[in-house]
PDB file of C-alpha atoms in Angstrom:
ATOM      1  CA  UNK M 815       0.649   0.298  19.567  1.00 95.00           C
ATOM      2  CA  UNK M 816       2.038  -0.196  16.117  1.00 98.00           C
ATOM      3  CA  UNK M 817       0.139  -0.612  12.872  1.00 98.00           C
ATOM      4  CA  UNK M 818       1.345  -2.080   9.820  1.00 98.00           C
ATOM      5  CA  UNK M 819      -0.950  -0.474   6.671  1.00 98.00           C
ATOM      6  CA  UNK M 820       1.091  -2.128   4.172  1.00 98.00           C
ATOM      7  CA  UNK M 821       1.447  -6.135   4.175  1.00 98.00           C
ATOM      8  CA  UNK M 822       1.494  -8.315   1.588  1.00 98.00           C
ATOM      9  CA  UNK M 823       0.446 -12.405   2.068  1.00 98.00           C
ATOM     10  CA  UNK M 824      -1.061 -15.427  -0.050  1.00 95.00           C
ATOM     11  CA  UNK M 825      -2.947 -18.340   0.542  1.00 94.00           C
ATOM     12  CA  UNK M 826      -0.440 -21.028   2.003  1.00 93.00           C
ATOM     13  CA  UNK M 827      -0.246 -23.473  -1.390  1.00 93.00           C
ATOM     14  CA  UNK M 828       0.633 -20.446  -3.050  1.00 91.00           C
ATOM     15  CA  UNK M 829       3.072 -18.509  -0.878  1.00 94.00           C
ATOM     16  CA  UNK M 830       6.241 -20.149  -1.788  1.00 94.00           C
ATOM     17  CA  UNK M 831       5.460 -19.765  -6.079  1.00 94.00           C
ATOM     18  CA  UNK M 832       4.460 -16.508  -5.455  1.00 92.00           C
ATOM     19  CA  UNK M 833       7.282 -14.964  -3.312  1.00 93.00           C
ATOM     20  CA  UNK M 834       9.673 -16.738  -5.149  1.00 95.00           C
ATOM     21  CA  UNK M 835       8.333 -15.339  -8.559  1.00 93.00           C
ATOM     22  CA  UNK M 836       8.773 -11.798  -7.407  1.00 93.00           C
ATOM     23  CA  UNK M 837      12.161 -12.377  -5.738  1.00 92.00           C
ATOM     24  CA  UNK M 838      13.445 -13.815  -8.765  1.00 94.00           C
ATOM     25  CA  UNK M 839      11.822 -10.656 -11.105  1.00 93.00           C
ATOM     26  CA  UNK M 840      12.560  -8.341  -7.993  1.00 93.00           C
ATOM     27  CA  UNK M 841      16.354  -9.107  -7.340  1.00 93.00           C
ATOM     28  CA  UNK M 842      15.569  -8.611  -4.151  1.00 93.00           C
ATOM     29  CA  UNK M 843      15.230 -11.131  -1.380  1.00 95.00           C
ATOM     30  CA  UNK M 844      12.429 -11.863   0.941  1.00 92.00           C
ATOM     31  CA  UNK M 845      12.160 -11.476   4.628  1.00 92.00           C
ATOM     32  CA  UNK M 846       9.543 -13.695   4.962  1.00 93.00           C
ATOM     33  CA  UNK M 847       7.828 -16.775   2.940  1.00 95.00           C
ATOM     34  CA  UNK M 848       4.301 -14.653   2.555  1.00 96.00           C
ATOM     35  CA  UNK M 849       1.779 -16.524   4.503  1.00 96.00           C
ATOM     36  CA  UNK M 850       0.098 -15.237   7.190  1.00 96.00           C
ATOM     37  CA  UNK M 851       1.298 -17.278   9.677  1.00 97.00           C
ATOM     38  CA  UNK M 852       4.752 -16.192   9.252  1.00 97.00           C
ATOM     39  CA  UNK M 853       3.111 -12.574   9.126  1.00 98.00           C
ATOM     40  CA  UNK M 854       1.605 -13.585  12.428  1.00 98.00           C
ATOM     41  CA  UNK M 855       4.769 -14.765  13.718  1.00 97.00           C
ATOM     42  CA  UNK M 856       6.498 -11.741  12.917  1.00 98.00           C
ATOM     43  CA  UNK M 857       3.523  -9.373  14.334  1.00 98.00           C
ATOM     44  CA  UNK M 858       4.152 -11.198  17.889  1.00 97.00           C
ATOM     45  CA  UNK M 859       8.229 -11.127  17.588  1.00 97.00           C
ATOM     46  CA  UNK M 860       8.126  -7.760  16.962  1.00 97.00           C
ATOM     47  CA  UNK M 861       5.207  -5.697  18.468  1.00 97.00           C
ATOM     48  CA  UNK M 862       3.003  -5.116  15.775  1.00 98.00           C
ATOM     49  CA  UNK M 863      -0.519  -5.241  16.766  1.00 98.00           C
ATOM     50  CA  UNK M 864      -1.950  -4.732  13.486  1.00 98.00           C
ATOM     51  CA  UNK M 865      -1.206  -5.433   9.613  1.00 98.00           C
ATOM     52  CA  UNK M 866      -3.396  -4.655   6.592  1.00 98.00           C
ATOM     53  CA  UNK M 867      -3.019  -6.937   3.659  1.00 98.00           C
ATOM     54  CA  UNK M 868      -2.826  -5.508   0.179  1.00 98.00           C
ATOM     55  CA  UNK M 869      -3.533  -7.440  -2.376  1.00 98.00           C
ATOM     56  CA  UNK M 870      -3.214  -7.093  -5.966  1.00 97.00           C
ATOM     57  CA  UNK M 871      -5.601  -8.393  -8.662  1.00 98.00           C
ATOM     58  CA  UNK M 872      -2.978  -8.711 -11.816  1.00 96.00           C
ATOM     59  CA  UNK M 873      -5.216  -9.942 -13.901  1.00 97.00           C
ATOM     60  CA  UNK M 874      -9.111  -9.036 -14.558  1.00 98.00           C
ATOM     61  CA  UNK M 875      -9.723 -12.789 -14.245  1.00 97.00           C
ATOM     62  CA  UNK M 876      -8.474 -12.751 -10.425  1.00 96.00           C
ATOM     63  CA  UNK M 877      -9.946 -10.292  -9.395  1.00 98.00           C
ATOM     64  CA  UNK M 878     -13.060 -12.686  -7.315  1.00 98.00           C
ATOM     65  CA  UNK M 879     -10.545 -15.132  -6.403  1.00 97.00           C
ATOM     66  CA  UNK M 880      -7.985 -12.409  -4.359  1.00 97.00           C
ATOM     67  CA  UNK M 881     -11.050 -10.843  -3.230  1.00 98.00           C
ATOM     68  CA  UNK M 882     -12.269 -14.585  -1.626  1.00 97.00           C
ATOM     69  CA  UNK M 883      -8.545 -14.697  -0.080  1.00 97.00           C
ATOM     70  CA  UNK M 884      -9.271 -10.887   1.317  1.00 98.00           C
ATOM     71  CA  UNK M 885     -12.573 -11.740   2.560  1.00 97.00           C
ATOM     72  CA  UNK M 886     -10.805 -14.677   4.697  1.00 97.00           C
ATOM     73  CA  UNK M 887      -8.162 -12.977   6.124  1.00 96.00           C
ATOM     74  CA  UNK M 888     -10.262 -10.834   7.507  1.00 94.00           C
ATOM     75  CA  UNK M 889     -12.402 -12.795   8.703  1.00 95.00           C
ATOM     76  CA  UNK M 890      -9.947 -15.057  11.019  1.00 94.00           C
ATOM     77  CA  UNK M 891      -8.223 -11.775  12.620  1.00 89.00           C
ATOM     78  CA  UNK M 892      -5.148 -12.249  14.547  1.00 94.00           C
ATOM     79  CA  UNK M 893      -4.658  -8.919  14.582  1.00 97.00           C
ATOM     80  CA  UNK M 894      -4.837  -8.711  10.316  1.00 98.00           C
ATOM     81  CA  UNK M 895      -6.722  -6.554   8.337  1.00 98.00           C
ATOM     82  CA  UNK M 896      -7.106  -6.459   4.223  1.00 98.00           C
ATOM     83  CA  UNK M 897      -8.457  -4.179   1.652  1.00 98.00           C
ATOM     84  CA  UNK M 898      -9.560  -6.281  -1.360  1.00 98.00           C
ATOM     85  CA  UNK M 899      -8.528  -5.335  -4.845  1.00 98.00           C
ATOM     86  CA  UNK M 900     -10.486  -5.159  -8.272  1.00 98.00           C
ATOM     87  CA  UNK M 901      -8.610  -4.532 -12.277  1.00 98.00           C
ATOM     88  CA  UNK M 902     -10.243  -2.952 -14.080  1.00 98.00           C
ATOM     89  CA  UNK M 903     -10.431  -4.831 -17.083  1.00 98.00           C
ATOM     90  CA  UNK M 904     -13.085  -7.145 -14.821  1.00 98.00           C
ATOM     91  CA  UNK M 905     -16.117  -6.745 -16.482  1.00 97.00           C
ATOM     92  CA  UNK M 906     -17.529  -6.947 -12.218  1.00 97.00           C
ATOM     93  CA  UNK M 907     -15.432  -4.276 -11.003  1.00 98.00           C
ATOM     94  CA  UNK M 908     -18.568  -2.507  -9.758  1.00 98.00           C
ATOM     95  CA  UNK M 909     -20.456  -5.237  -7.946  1.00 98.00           C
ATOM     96  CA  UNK M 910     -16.664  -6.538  -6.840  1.00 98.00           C
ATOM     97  CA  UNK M 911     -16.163  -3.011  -5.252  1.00 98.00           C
ATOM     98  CA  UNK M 912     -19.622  -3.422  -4.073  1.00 98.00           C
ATOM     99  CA  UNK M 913     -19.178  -7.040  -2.645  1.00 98.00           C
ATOM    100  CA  UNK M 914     -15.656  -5.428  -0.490  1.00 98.00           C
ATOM    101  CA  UNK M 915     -18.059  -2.702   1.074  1.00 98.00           C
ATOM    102  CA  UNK M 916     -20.197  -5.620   2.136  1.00 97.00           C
ATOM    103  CA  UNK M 917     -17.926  -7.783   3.814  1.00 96.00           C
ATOM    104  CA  UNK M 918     -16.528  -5.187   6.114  1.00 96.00           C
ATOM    105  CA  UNK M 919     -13.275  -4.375   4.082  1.00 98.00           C
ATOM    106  CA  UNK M 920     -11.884  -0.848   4.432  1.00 98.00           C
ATOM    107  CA  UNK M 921     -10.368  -0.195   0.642  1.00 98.00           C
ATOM    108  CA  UNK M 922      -8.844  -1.589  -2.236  1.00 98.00           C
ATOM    109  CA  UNK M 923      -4.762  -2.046  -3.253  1.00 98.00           C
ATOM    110  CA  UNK M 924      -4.012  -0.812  -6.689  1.00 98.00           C
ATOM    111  CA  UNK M 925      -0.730  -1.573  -8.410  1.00 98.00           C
ATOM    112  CA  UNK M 926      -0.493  -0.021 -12.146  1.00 98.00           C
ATOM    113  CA  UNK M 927       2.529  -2.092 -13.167  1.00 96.00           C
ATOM    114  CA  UNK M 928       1.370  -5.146 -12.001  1.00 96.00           C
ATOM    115  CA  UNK M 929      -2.065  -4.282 -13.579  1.00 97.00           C
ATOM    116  CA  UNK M 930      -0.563  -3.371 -17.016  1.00 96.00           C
ATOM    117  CA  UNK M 931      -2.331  -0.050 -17.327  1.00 97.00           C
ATOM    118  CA  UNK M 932      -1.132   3.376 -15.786  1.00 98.00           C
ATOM    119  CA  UNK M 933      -2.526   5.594 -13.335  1.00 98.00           C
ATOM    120  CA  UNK M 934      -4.245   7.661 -15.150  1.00 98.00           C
ATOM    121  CA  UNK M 935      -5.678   5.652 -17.450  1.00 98.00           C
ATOM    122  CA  UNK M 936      -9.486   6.778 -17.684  1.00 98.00           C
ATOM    123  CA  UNK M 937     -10.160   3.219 -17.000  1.00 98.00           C
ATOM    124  CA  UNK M 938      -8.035   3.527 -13.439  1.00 98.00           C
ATOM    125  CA  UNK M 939      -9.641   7.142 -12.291  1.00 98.00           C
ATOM    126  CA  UNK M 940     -12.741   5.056 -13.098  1.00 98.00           C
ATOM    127  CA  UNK M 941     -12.293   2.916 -10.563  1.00 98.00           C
ATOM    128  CA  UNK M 942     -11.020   4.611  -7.983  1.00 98.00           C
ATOM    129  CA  UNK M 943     -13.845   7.167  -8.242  1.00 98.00           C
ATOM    130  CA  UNK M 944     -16.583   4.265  -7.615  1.00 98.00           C
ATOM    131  CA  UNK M 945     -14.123   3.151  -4.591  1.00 98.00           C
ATOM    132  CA  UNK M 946     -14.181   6.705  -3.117  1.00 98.00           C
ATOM    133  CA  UNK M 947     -18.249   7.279  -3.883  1.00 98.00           C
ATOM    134  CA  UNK M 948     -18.545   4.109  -2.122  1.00 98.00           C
ATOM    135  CA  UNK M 949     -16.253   4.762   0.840  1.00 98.00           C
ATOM    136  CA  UNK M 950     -14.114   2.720  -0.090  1.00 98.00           C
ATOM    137  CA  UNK M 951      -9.995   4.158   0.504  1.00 98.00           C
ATOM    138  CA  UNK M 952      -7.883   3.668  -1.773  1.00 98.00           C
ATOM    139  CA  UNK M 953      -3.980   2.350  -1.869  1.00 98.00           C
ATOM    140  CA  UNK M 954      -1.690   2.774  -4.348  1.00 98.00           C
ATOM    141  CA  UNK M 955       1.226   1.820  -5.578  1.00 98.00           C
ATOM    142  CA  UNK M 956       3.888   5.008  -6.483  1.00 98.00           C
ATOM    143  CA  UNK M 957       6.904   5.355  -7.903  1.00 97.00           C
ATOM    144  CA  UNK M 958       8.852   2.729  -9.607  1.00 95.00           C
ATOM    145  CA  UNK M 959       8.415  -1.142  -8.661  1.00 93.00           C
ATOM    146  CA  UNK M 960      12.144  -3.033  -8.723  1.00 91.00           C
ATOM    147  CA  UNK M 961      10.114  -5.440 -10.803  1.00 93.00           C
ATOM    148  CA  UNK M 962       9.740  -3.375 -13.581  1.00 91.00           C
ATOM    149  CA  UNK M 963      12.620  -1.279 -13.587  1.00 88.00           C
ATOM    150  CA  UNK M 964      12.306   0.422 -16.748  1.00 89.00           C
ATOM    151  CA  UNK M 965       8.280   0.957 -17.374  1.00 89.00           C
ATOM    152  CA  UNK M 966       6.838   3.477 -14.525  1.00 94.00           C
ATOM    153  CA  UNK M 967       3.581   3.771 -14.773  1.00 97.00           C
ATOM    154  CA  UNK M 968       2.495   4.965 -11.201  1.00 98.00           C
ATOM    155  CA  UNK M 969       4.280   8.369 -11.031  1.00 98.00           C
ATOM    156  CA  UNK M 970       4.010  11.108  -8.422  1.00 98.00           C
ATOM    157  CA  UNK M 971       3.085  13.430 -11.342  1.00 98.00           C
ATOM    158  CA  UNK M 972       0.261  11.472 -12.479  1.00 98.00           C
ATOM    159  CA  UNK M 973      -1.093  11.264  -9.414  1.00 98.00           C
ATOM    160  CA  UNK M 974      -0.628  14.614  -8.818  1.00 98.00           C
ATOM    161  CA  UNK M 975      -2.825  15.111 -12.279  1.00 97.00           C
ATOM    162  CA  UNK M 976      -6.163  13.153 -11.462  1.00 98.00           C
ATOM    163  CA  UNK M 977      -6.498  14.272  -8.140  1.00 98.00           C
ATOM    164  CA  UNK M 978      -9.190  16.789  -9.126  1.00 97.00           C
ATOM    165  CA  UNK M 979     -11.057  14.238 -10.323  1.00 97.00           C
ATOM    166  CA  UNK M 980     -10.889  12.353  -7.147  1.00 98.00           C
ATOM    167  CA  UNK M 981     -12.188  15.118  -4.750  1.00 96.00           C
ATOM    168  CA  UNK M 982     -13.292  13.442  -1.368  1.00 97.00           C
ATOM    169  CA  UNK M 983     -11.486  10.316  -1.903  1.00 98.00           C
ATOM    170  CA  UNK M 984      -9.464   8.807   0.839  1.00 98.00           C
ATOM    171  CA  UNK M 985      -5.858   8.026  -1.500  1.00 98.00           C
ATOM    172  CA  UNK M 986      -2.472   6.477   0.075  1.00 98.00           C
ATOM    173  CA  UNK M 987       0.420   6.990  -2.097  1.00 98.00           C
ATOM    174  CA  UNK M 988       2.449   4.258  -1.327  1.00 98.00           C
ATOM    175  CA  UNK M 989       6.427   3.884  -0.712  1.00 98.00           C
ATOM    176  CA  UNK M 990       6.533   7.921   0.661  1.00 98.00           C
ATOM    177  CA  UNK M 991       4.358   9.067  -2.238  1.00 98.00           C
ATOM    178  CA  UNK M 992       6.658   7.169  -5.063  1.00 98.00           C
ATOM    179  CA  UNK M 993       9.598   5.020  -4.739  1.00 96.00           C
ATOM    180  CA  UNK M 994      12.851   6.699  -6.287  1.00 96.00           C
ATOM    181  CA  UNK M 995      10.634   9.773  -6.941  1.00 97.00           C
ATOM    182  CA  UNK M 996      11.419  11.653  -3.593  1.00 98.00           C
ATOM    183  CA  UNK M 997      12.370  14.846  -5.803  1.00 98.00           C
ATOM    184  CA  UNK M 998       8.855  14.607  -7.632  1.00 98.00           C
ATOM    185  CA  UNK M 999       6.974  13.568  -4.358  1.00 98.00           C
ATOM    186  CA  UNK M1000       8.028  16.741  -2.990  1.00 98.00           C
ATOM    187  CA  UNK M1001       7.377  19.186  -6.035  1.00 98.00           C
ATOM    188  CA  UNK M1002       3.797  17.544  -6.593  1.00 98.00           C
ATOM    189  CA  UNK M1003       2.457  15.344  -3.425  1.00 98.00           C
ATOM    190  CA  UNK M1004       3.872  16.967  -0.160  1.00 98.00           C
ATOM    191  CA  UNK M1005       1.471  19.046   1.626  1.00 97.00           C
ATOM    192  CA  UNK M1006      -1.881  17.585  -0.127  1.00 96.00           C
ATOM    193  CA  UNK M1007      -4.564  16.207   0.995  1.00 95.00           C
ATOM    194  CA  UNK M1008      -3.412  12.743   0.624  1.00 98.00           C
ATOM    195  CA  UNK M1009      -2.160  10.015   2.738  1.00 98.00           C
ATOM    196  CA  UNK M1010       1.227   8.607   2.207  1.00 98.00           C
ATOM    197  CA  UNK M1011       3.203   5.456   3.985  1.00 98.00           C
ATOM    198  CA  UNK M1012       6.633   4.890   4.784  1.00 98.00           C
ATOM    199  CA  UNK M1013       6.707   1.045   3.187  1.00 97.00           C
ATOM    200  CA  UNK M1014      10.091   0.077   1.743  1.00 96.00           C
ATOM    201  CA  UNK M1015      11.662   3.848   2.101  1.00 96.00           C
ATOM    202  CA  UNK M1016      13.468   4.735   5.257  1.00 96.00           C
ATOM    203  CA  UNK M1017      16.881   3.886   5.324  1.00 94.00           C
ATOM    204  CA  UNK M1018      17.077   3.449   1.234  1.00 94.00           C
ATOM    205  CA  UNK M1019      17.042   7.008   0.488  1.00 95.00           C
ATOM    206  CA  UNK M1020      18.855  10.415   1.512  1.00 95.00           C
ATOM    207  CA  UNK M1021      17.650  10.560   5.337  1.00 96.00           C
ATOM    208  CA  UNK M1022      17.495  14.185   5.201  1.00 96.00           C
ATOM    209  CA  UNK M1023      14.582  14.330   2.008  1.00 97.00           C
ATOM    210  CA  UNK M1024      13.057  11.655   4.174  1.00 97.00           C
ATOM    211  CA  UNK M1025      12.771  13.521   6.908  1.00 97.00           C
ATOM    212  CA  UNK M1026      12.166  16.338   5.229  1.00 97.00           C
ATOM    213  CA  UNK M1027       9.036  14.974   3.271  1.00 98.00           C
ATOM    214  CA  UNK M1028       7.966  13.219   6.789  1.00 98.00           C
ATOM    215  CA  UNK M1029       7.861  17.076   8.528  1.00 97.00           C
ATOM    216  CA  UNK M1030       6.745  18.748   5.897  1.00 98.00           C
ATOM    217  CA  UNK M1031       3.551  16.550   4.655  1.00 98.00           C
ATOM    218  CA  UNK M1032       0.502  16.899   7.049  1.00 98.00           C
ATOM    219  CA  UNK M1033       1.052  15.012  10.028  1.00 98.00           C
ATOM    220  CA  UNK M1034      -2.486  13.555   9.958  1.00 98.00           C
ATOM    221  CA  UNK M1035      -2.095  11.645   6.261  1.00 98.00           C
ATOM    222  CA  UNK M1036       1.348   9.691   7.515  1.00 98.00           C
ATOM    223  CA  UNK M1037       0.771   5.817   7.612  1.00 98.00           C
ATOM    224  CA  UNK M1038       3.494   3.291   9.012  1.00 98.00           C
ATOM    225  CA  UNK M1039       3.779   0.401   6.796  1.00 98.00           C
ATOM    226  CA  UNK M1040       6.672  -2.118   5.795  1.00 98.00           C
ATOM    227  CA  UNK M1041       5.805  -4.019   2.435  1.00 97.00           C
ATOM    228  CA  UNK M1042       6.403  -7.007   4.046  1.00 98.00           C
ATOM    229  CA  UNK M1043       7.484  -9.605   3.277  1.00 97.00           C
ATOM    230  CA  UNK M1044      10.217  -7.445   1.477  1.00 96.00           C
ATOM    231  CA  UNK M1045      11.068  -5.321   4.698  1.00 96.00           C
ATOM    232  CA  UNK M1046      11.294  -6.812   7.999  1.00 97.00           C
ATOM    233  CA  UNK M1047       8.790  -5.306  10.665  1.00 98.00           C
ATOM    234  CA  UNK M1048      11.455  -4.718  13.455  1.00 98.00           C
ATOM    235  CA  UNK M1049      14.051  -3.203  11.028  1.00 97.00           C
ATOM    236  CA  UNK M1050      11.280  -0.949   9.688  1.00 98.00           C
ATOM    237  CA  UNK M1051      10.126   0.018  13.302  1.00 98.00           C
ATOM    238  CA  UNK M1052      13.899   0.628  14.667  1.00 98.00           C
ATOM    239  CA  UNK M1053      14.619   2.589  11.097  1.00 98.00           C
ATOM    240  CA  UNK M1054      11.681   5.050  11.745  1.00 98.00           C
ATOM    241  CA  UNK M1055      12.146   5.505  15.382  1.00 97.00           C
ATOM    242  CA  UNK M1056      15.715   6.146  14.533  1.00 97.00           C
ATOM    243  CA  UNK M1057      14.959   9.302  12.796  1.00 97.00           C
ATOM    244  CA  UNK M1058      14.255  10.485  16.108  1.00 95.00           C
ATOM    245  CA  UNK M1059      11.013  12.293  14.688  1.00 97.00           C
ATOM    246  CA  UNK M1060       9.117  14.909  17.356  1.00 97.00           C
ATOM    247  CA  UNK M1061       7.414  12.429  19.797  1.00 97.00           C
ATOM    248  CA  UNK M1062       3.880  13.817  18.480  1.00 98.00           C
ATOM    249  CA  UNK M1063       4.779  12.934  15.083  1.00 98.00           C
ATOM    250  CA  UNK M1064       5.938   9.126  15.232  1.00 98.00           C
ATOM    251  CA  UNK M1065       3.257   8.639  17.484  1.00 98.00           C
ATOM    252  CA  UNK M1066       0.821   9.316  14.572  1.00 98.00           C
ATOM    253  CA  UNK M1067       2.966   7.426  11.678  1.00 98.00           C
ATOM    254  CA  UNK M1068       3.343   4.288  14.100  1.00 98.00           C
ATOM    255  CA  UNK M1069      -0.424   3.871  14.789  1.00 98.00           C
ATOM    256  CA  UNK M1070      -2.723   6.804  15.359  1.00 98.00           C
ATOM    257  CA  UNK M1071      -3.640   7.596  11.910  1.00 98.00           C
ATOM    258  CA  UNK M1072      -3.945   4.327  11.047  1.00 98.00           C
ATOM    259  CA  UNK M1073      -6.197   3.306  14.220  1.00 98.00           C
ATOM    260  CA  UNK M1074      -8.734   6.416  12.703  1.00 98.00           C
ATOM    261  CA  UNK M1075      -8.766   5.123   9.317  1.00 97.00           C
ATOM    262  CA  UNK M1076      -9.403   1.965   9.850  1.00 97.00           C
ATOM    263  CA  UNK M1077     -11.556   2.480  13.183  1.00 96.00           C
ATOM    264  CA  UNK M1078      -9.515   0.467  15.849  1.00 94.00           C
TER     265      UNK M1078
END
C-alpha cells in the first residue's frame, strides 16, 4: 500500500488557471494539470492507493467555497481523501472548522505565505488551537515556498516557538519540516512530537541530511507525500525507496502512519 498525504487538485474549470498561475509565479513546471482525474490517473499508473487533498483558502472570502470543493472530493472517493482549509481572517473560521468535523474530514491545510500572515501570528495559533480542541489535524506548510522566494513566513523556528501552545495537537510540518531549512529542521523539529512528510524533498537536497532527519525523527510521525501536481508520484515513490531506508521504516513513511491517522 502507498499513501499520498500531500496532494493538491481544483475543480476542473479551474485547474488549468490555477496550475498555470503558480507555474508561472513558481518557475517551476507541473507534472500534472491539477484535477482529480489526472490525480486519479496517476494513483492507478503508479500504485498509489490513497491521496489526501490539501487545499488552501488564500483568501478569508474562500474559505466556504474550497471547503464545498473539499467536502466533494471526499465524498466521490476513488481512493481520495481531503482536509478542508479555513483563513483566518474569515469572520466563520469557527463554525467552518466546525462544518469540516461534520462532514467527515480529517484536518485542515494551512499555508502562511499564501495566507499573507505568518505562523505565529496570534491569529494563526488561534486557529490551529480550535482545529486541535476539535480533533481536527493540522497541515502545514514549512519552510520557504518557490513562490515567494524572498518573504518566509512558515519557518522551522516558529514552529518550533508555538508548539507549547499547541499541546495535544496532531501538526504535520510539511516539505521534511521546512523546505530549504533542513539545518533549522534539525536544530528545532527533529525528534518532537510532530509529524513531518517527505513532499517535494528527496532528491532536492543533500541525501545524507535527508536521511539523516528521516532516521533520526520518530519513526511513527513520518508521512509519505508528493505535492503533486509539482512532483510526480512514481518519481517520488522510486526516490524514497531509493534511499534504501531499514525495511521497518519505509514501510511506515509509505503508508502505515498514514493508514492510522487517517483510519484506513
Amino acid at each position: 500500500m502507498v499513501i499520498d498525504f500531500h496532494t493538491h487538485i481544483f475543480p476542473d474549470k479551474l485547474a488549468p488557471r490555477a496550475v498555470g498561475s503558480l507555474e508561472k509565479s513558481s518557475h517551476t513546471k507541473a507534472a500534472l494539470g491539477g484535477s482529480r482525474q489526472e490525480l486519479i490517473d496517476s494513483m492507478r499508473r503508479n500504485g498509489i492507493d490513497y491521496s489526501v487533498n490539501m487545499p488552501i483558502a488564500s483568501r478569508p472570502d474562500q474559505t466556504p467555497s474550497i471547503n464545498r470543493f473539499a467536502y466533494e472530493v471526499q465524498q466521490k472517493g476513488e481512493g481520495l481523501l481531503s482536509f478542508g482549509s479555513v483563513h483566518p481572517g474569515f469572520a466563520g473560521w469557527k463554525e467552518q472548522l466546525r462544518e469540516i468535523r461534520a462532514a467527515g474530514l480529517k484536518g485542515i491545510k494551512l499555508h502562511p505565505d499564501f495566507q499573507g500572515l505568518f505562523l505565529d501570528d496570534p491569529s494563526m495559533v488561534a486557529v490551529m488551537r480550535e482545529a486541535a480542541d476539535l480533533g481536527l489535524m493540522i497541515l502545514i506548510h514549512c519552510g520557504m515556498d518557490v513562490s515567494f522566494p524572498d518573504l518566509h513566513r512558515s519557518t522551522p523556528e516558529r514552529l518550533h516557538r508555538i508548539l507549547p501552545q499547541l499541546e495535544g495537537a496532531t501538526i504535520v510540518a510539511a516539505h521534511l519540516g521546512g523546505f530549504r531549512y533542513l539545518d533549522d529542521v534539525e536544530k528545532y523539529l527533529v525528534g518532537k512530537d510532530l509529524y513531518i512528510d517527505t513532499s517535494y524533498t528527496i532528491g532536492k537536497f543533500d541525501e545524507t541530511q535527508v536521511r539523516r532527519i528521516l532516521e533520526n525523527h520518530r519513526p511513527d510521525r513520518i508521512l509519505f507525500g508528493t505535492d503533486s501536481p509539482w512532483e510526480d508520484q512514481g518519481e517520488a515513490v522510486a526516490k524514497l525507496k531509493a534511499l534504501a531506508l531499514p525495511q521497518d521504516l519505509e514501510d511506515a513513511i509509505l503508508y502505515g502512519n498514514a493508514a492510522r491517522l487517517l483510519s484506513l
